[in-house]
Amino acid sequence: MIYGVIRWMGKYEGKDTAGIETDEEIAAGTDGTFMGDRLFDCAPKHALFVPLDKCKKDKRFCTATNKPTHNQNGFGSLETPDINGDISPPTSLSDQQVWEKVCGKNKGIQGHHNSCYLDSMLFGMFYFTTVFDSILYRPKGQSDIEPYETVQKVLKEGIVNPLRRNHYVRADKVMKLRELLDKYSNIPGMMNEEKDPEEFLMALLCHVMKADPFLHLSSGEHTYFYQLFMEKDDRLLLPTTQHLVEISCLQGGVKLKEVPSCLIIQMPRFGKDYKMYGRIIPSLELDITDILQYCPRECVICGHLAEFECKECYQSMGSPGLKDTAFCEQCSARIHKHLSRKNHEVDRIEVPMEYLEYITQQSKGGTEPEYTVPREKMELFAVVCIQTSHYVSFVKCGSGKDAQWVFFDSMADRMGEQTGYNIPQVTPVPDLVNWLSETKFEELATVSDDKIFPEHMRRLLSDAYMCMYQSPDVMKFR
């Protein structure tokens, strides 16, 4: 079976013909040309031209009608009754019995009628982490919509609790949430149209639940996710999210005012059609020390407390990332005597008062001040990927470097055709951490053909749409 999207239809030699952009590379594929004519544009080996009557609807997706059915028989016989109370996420998959409960078919969230964007986000947001749990518990306020508590109940008792306890949520429970978001958010079409994860985040977090924004930027903007905007650097053959976040903040002139509990990064791409980079490595850890507005930093040259920042010195000191933009007063004066740097604009670094007081106290005591600055790091816990309008997610099962990862597809299989239902699946990905480790970077950069990668790794590297990071320390207080 070959999956794809019809990009062209017409007649060739009197026969109705379809031009398909395929999900995977195929040996007989083209770049959109057929019999010497260009009929559409796509990546090499991703275009296939076949008789139109050989095409069938993708069984992973929605039913034939535009109005989804709410009859439970349309979703299979597995029931997922609401569960009240407080249910904690599974903390570890080290036990074989836990693995068997979490992984397999009919696990996760059942997809229905273009819901994959929402299923993949909910799975990553709530299954194995509590970073978003504040929206499940915040009491209704005066400015909240009238059905606020109804939405909260549907989300918590109908989706999150059954997912965490029984490891499966039937699609009719998600449909209830979609109905409410469609009615009370400012984003129409939540019931049946294809949407993107950022639209779901805005509908749920901003319009309906009015959650506090996770990110407070130096520009004065408050937001729930950070979209990477930058000029493409052709020297970056295999960028990481660490590289791209730093470049985006540097070029955009923005910083974080504080360490967020959650940092959702939207990749530099626009849907399925445009990707700035063919592959991006999701960094397992994201060091945000140098993009924090109020944070002590070390001088890249002498290691003492940095007092100045020179953005024009980026990548000129031989240190990776934004570290080489921070200098103490003496080192800054010395390096900016060079003719190539004497016209650089230097900004003062805002150091927290409590840190300055700490150093002052050490100096008064006759000891050499300790300049070692702890790095502020966040851990990757979910990656949402897109391929031909279909969203899936990779999710970390717990916290810490040794936690296992799984792959989730809410429409992995299907029972029946037009009147059938989707079968979700959760699959273990035990080698994910190894593939994303720094020891693999050089090997990955030398590979020109993505087909040699295992399927999960190819999707992770080539199709990442959103990367989600959390701060375990900040989560404890928010």
XYZ file of C-alpha atoms in Angstrom:
478
model
C 0.000 0.000 0.000
C 1.345 3.415 -1.000
C 0.019 6.474 0.876
C -0.033 10.021 -0.404
C -2.035 13.071 -1.468
C -3.500 13.651 -4.949
C -1.808 16.764 -6.330
C -2.976 16.586 -9.977
C -5.796 14.990 -11.954
C -6.296 14.889 -15.718
C -6.344 12.655 -18.778
C -3.364 10.889 -20.273
C -3.866 8.750 -23.404
C -7.599 9.044 -22.813
C -7.456 7.675 -19.262
C -8.298 9.548 -16.038
C -4.986 9.846 -14.228
C -4.000 11.014 -10.739
C -0.670 12.544 -9.777
C 0.138 11.583 -6.170
C 2.718 13.064 -3.821
C 3.706 10.004 -1.811
C 4.554 9.886 1.889
C 7.670 7.834 1.250
C 10.289 7.837 -1.485
C 9.623 5.229 -4.164
C 12.089 3.893 -6.711
C 9.851 4.729 -9.688
C 8.930 8.156 -8.345
C 9.630 11.526 -9.964
C 9.686 15.138 -8.763
C 6.254 15.865 -10.258
C 7.065 15.309 -13.933
C 5.255 12.763 -16.105
C 6.112 11.795 -19.671
C 8.366 14.842 -19.883
C 5.730 17.302 -18.628
C 5.846 18.997 -15.235
C 2.418 18.638 -13.639
C 3.272 19.647 -10.044
C 6.303 20.173 -7.798
C 7.487 17.885 -5.005
C 10.650 16.282 -3.644
C 12.510 13.833 -5.917
C 11.076 10.280 -5.972
C 7.861 11.415 -4.274
C 5.560 11.677 -7.324
C 3.603 8.736 -8.726
C 1.098 8.800 -11.583
C -1.578 6.079 -11.615
C -5.051 5.477 -13.100
C -7.573 7.412 -11.042
C -9.709 4.309 -10.448
C -6.785 2.708 -8.619
C -6.902 5.382 -5.889
C -8.713 4.729 -2.614
C -9.356 6.890 0.412
C -6.681 6.722 3.087
C -8.067 4.358 5.697
C -6.214 6.180 8.469
C -8.364 9.254 8.101
C -11.926 10.377 8.494
C -15.243 8.940 7.413
C -16.856 9.983 4.130
C -19.377 12.461 5.544
C -18.580 15.949 6.772
C -20.707 15.451 9.885
C -19.034 13.054 12.328
C -21.145 10.438 14.036
C -21.496 10.496 17.822
C -22.938 7.010 18.096
C -20.616 4.973 20.283
C -20.970 2.068 17.830
C -19.069 4.208 15.370
C -15.974 4.111 17.618
C -15.712 0.421 18.487
C -16.743 -1.540 21.538
C -13.977 -0.481 23.941
C -15.565 1.901 26.413
C -13.755 4.629 28.345
C -16.032 5.882 31.124
C -15.250 9.183 32.817
C -13.004 8.981 35.888
C -13.181 11.672 38.549
C -10.553 12.513 41.143
C -6.846 13.159 40.687
C -4.867 10.661 38.589
C -1.084 10.949 38.367
C 0.780 10.090 35.151
C 2.646 6.784 34.845
C 6.121 7.523 36.181
C 8.155 4.711 34.675
C 8.003 2.025 32.006
C 10.799 -0.080 33.464
C 8.324 -2.795 34.481
C 7.315 -5.200 31.662
C 3.720 -5.242 32.897
C 3.531 -1.446 32.597
C 4.932 -1.644 29.061
C 2.200 -4.073 28.100
C -0.473 -1.742 29.479
C 0.868 1.341 27.681
C 2.054 -0.060 24.331
C 0.200 -1.841 21.568
C -2.946 -1.358 19.515
C -6.018 0.360 20.980
C -3.705 2.393 23.222
C -3.525 6.162 23.579
C -6.250 8.350 22.039
C -8.482 7.124 19.228
C -8.501 9.401 16.204
C -11.616 10.445 14.338
C -12.427 12.863 11.535
C -9.241 14.951 11.097
C -8.426 14.866 14.816
C -4.767 13.767 14.585
C -3.434 17.290 15.281
C -5.386 17.369 18.535
C -4.803 13.715 19.531
C -1.023 13.994 19.179
C -0.951 17.186 21.257
C -3.179 15.861 24.048
C -1.110 12.678 24.234
C 2.111 14.642 24.651
C 0.655 17.275 26.983
C -0.973 15.040 29.567
C -0.049 11.356 29.454
C 3.341 11.326 31.169
C 3.788 14.850 32.536
C 1.979 17.280 34.825
C 3.393 20.458 33.265
C -0.076 21.398 31.901
C -2.090 20.150 34.888
C -2.722 23.652 36.232
C -5.519 24.066 33.682
C -7.197 20.970 35.130
C -7.429 22.495 38.611
C -7.722 26.282 38.314
C -11.060 27.424 39.817
C -13.427 29.380 37.625
C -12.866 33.152 37.736
C -15.093 36.097 36.989
C -13.655 36.564 33.509
C -14.068 32.925 32.494
C -16.715 31.741 30.044
C -19.899 30.247 31.477
C -19.103 26.618 30.509
C -15.525 26.849 31.840
C -16.109 24.086 34.403
C -17.769 21.903 31.760
C -14.713 22.146 29.510
C -12.446 21.440 32.471
C -14.484 18.372 33.429
C -14.558 17.001 29.871
C -10.787 17.429 29.576
C -9.845 16.054 32.987
C -12.421 13.336 33.664
C -13.195 12.353 30.081
C -9.702 12.407 28.533
C -6.740 12.889 30.893
C -7.794 10.584 33.737
C -8.849 7.655 31.502
C -5.623 8.048 29.511
C -3.453 7.927 32.622
C -5.321 5.089 34.351
C -6.684 2.908 31.537
C -4.246 3.983 28.794
C -6.992 4.453 26.205
C -9.478 7.203 25.308
C -12.248 6.604 22.802
C -12.810 9.238 20.136
C -16.273 10.260 21.334
C -14.678 11.768 24.458
C -12.407 13.906 22.321
C -15.378 14.886 20.161
C -17.028 16.429 23.227
C -13.965 18.612 23.741
C -13.924 19.536 20.046
C -17.576 20.590 20.200
C -16.850 22.940 23.089
C -13.744 24.399 21.454
C -15.647 24.899 18.202
C -18.438 26.733 20.019
C -16.502 28.870 22.475
C -13.115 29.571 20.878
C -12.358 32.063 18.119
C -11.182 29.299 15.776
C -14.001 27.870 13.628
C -14.034 24.387 12.157
C -12.710 22.530 15.203
C -15.294 19.785 14.665
C -14.358 18.604 11.199
C -11.606 20.617 9.524
C -7.874 19.931 9.387
C -6.159 22.167 11.922
C -2.621 22.702 13.189
C -1.377 22.119 16.765
C -0.887 25.846 17.379
C -4.553 26.471 16.568
C -5.548 23.869 19.138
C -3.244 25.440 21.742
C -4.752 28.862 21.180
C -8.325 27.527 21.259
C -7.841 25.561 24.481
C -5.296 27.554 26.479
C -6.031 31.112 25.386
C -9.655 31.424 24.242
C -11.418 28.886 26.469
C -9.342 28.060 29.575
C -7.522 31.436 29.742
C -4.376 29.799 31.101
C -1.430 31.955 32.099
C 1.010 32.234 29.170
C 4.124 30.090 29.622
C 6.498 32.546 27.961
C 7.163 36.151 28.942
C 9.481 37.769 26.430
C 11.684 40.833 26.765
C 9.714 42.354 23.880
C 6.686 42.532 26.166
C 4.906 39.665 24.409
C 3.264 36.893 26.433
C 2.640 33.663 24.576
C 2.089 29.902 24.841
C 4.643 28.825 22.246
C 7.647 30.279 20.438
C 7.804 30.094 16.663
C 11.295 30.057 15.207
C 11.859 32.864 12.712
C 15.322 33.362 11.271
C 17.401 33.773 8.146
C 18.575 30.450 6.834
C 22.235 29.669 7.513
C 23.485 27.351 4.760
C 26.466 26.435 6.933
C 24.131 24.576 9.285
C 23.977 21.198 7.578
C 22.332 19.476 10.526
C 21.000 22.046 13.022
C 19.716 21.207 16.468
C 16.858 22.948 18.227
C 19.534 24.443 20.507
C 21.166 26.111 17.476
C 17.888 27.343 16.040
C 16.456 28.740 19.274
C 19.635 30.735 19.905
C 19.781 32.034 16.328
C 16.104 33.013 16.394
C 16.456 34.867 19.694
C 19.664 36.553 18.524
C 18.243 37.722 15.198
C 14.893 38.650 16.720
C 16.461 40.560 19.618
C 14.314 38.808 22.230
C 15.004 36.974 25.475
C 13.011 35.147 28.105
C 12.220 37.193 31.189
C 12.130 34.072 33.360
C 12.588 30.313 33.233
C 9.302 28.878 31.918
C 7.767 25.681 33.208
C 7.111 24.717 29.587
C 8.692 25.894 26.337
C 6.921 24.815 23.157
C 8.996 25.485 20.047
C 7.419 25.603 16.591
C 9.882 24.576 13.908
C 10.890 26.864 10.981
C 8.461 25.314 8.533
C 5.018 26.037 7.126
C 2.795 22.982 7.079
C 3.873 20.053 4.928
C 5.009 22.096 1.934
C 7.974 24.126 3.203
C 10.835 23.193 5.526
C 13.775 25.539 6.056
C 16.009 22.577 6.927
C 15.601 19.036 5.628
C 16.549 17.605 9.014
C 16.605 19.063 12.518
C 17.864 17.228 15.599
C 15.598 17.821 18.612
C 18.070 18.558 21.434
C 17.407 16.275 24.399
C 18.375 19.184 26.665
C 17.833 22.837 25.854
C 20.229 25.227 27.580
C 18.372 28.539 27.950
C 20.946 30.311 30.155
C 22.088 32.655 27.392
C 18.575 33.608 26.261
C 17.403 34.609 29.745
C 17.169 38.355 30.284
C 18.007 38.261 33.997
C 20.590 35.550 34.488
C 24.279 35.559 35.509
C 26.644 34.425 32.758
C 30.335 33.607 32.553
C 32.876 35.499 30.483
C 33.730 33.267 27.545
C 37.427 34.160 27.848
C 38.338 34.229 31.540
C 35.323 32.552 33.164
C 34.618 35.439 35.554
C 31.210 37.046 35.872
C 30.145 38.493 32.520
C 29.030 42.119 32.479
C 28.641 42.781 28.752
C 27.134 41.058 25.751
C 28.204 41.558 22.131
C 25.822 39.937 19.668
C 28.176 40.714 16.791
C 30.781 38.421 18.351
C 28.463 35.420 17.906
C 30.492 32.371 16.796
C 33.745 34.329 16.694
C 35.353 33.032 19.899
C 35.301 29.340 19.060
C 32.681 28.561 21.692
C 29.422 26.945 20.584
C 26.264 29.008 20.694
C 25.620 32.261 22.504
C 28.267 31.578 25.135
C 30.814 33.476 23.061
C 28.837 36.718 23.268
C 29.396 37.253 27.029
C 32.433 39.080 28.450
C 33.640 40.622 31.661
C 34.574 44.310 31.454
C 38.322 43.735 31.014
C 37.988 41.034 28.336
C 35.355 43.002 26.462
C 37.618 46.056 26.312
C 40.557 43.968 25.180
C 38.939 42.045 22.330
C 37.092 45.108 21.043
C 40.390 46.882 20.448
C 40.764 44.691 17.377
C 40.081 46.593 14.168
C 37.418 44.107 13.057
C 35.495 44.516 16.327
C 36.030 48.103 17.399
C 32.682 49.208 15.956
C 30.663 46.438 17.652
C 27.747 47.560 19.792
C 28.032 46.135 23.301
C 25.115 45.803 25.732
C 25.291 45.516 29.497
C 24.111 42.212 30.970
C 21.491 42.571 33.679
C 22.711 40.446 36.585
C 20.232 39.579 39.382
C 20.830 41.670 42.482
C 20.921 38.630 44.772
C 23.794 37.169 42.767
C 25.779 40.425 42.976
C 25.178 40.517 46.743
C 26.386 36.931 47.012
C 29.656 37.769 45.222
C 30.104 40.918 47.328
C 29.733 38.910 50.533
C 32.337 36.419 49.343
C 34.773 39.215 48.541
C 34.319 40.811 51.971
C 35.134 37.488 53.564
C 38.552 37.512 51.930
C 37.801 34.626 49.589
C 37.976 34.548 45.837
C 34.430 34.909 44.509
C 32.966 31.761 42.949
C 32.000 32.613 39.385
C 30.723 29.223 38.300
C 27.251 29.899 36.994
C 24.721 27.064 37.008
C 23.267 26.503 33.570
C 19.478 26.637 33.207
C 18.415 23.599 31.210
C 15.075 22.197 30.104
C 14.369 18.622 29.057
C 12.652 17.465 25.876
C 9.461 15.543 26.655
C 7.504 15.460 23.391
C 7.931 16.018 19.654
C 4.896 16.406 17.385
C 5.595 15.525 13.734
C 3.670 16.063 10.502
C 3.787 14.090 7.283
C 1.290 14.691 4.471
C -1.209 16.441 6.758
C -1.044 13.634 9.323
C 0.241 14.372 12.838
C 1.912 11.883 15.180
C 4.004 12.325 18.316
C 7.049 10.999 20.143
C 6.625 11.254 23.912
C 8.956 10.713 26.853
C 7.557 8.384 29.507
C 8.470 10.286 32.649
C 11.413 12.534 33.492
C 15.171 12.140 33.515
C 17.800 10.973 31.036
C 16.943 7.280 31.416
C 13.212 7.601 30.719
C 11.868 5.561 27.819
C 10.191 7.030 24.710
C 7.140 5.926 22.737
C 5.663 6.740 19.319
C 1.943 7.503 19.076
C -0.367 7.458 16.050
C -4.075 7.955 16.713
C -4.922 6.545 13.258
C -2.337 3.791 12.926
C -4.871 1.269 11.649
C -8.556 1.038 10.809
C -11.383 -1.407 11.323
C -13.785 -1.331 8.393
C -14.022 1.319 5.696
C -16.466 4.261 5.575
C -18.532 3.018 8.526
C -15.527 1.731 10.473
C -13.309 3.336 13.090
C -9.638 4.129 13.654
C -7.336 2.053 15.838
C -4.666 4.048 17.709
C -1.299 2.537 18.524
C 1.562 3.257 20.930
C 4.955 1.815 19.987
C 8.144 1.765 22.090
C 11.169 3.578 20.638
C 14.006 2.306 22.842
C 16.863 3.683 20.701
C 15.630 7.293 20.444
C 17.993 8.717 23.073
C 20.966 7.087 21.375
C 20.019 8.546 17.978
C 19.713 12.062 19.409
C 22.911 11.923 21.467
C 25.834 14.169 20.533
C 27.950 11.121 19.697
C 25.632 10.478 16.738
C 25.709 14.013 15.283
C 28.727 13.500 13.040
C 27.339 10.214 11.719
C 23.941 11.753 10.988
C 25.511 14.681 9.147
C 27.274 12.355 6.697
C 24.103 10.515 5.677
C 22.607 11.842 2.443
C 19.785 9.322 1.997
C 17.116 9.351 4.705
C 15.976 5.881 3.653
C 18.794 4.236 5.594
C 17.379 5.583 8.859
C 14.880 3.498 10.836
C 11.371 4.778 10.069
C 10.846 6.389 13.477
C 14.174 8.208 13.347
C 13.539 9.487 9.842
C 10.216 10.952 10.928
C 11.719 12.455 14.050
C 14.575 14.137 12.181
C 12.717 15.182 9.033
C 9.126 15.849 10.101
C 9.331 17.597 13.496
C 6.673 20.311 13.783
C 6.740 21.168 17.487
C 9.270 20.336 20.217
C 8.073 20.557 23.812
C 10.449 21.190 26.719
C 9.799 21.283 30.456
C 11.645 22.474 33.546
C 11.149 19.898 36.331
C 12.226 22.472 38.952
C 9.851 25.241 37.842
C 7.004 22.729 37.416
C 7.034 22.091 41.155
C 5.942 25.657 41.855
C 3.490 26.261 38.994
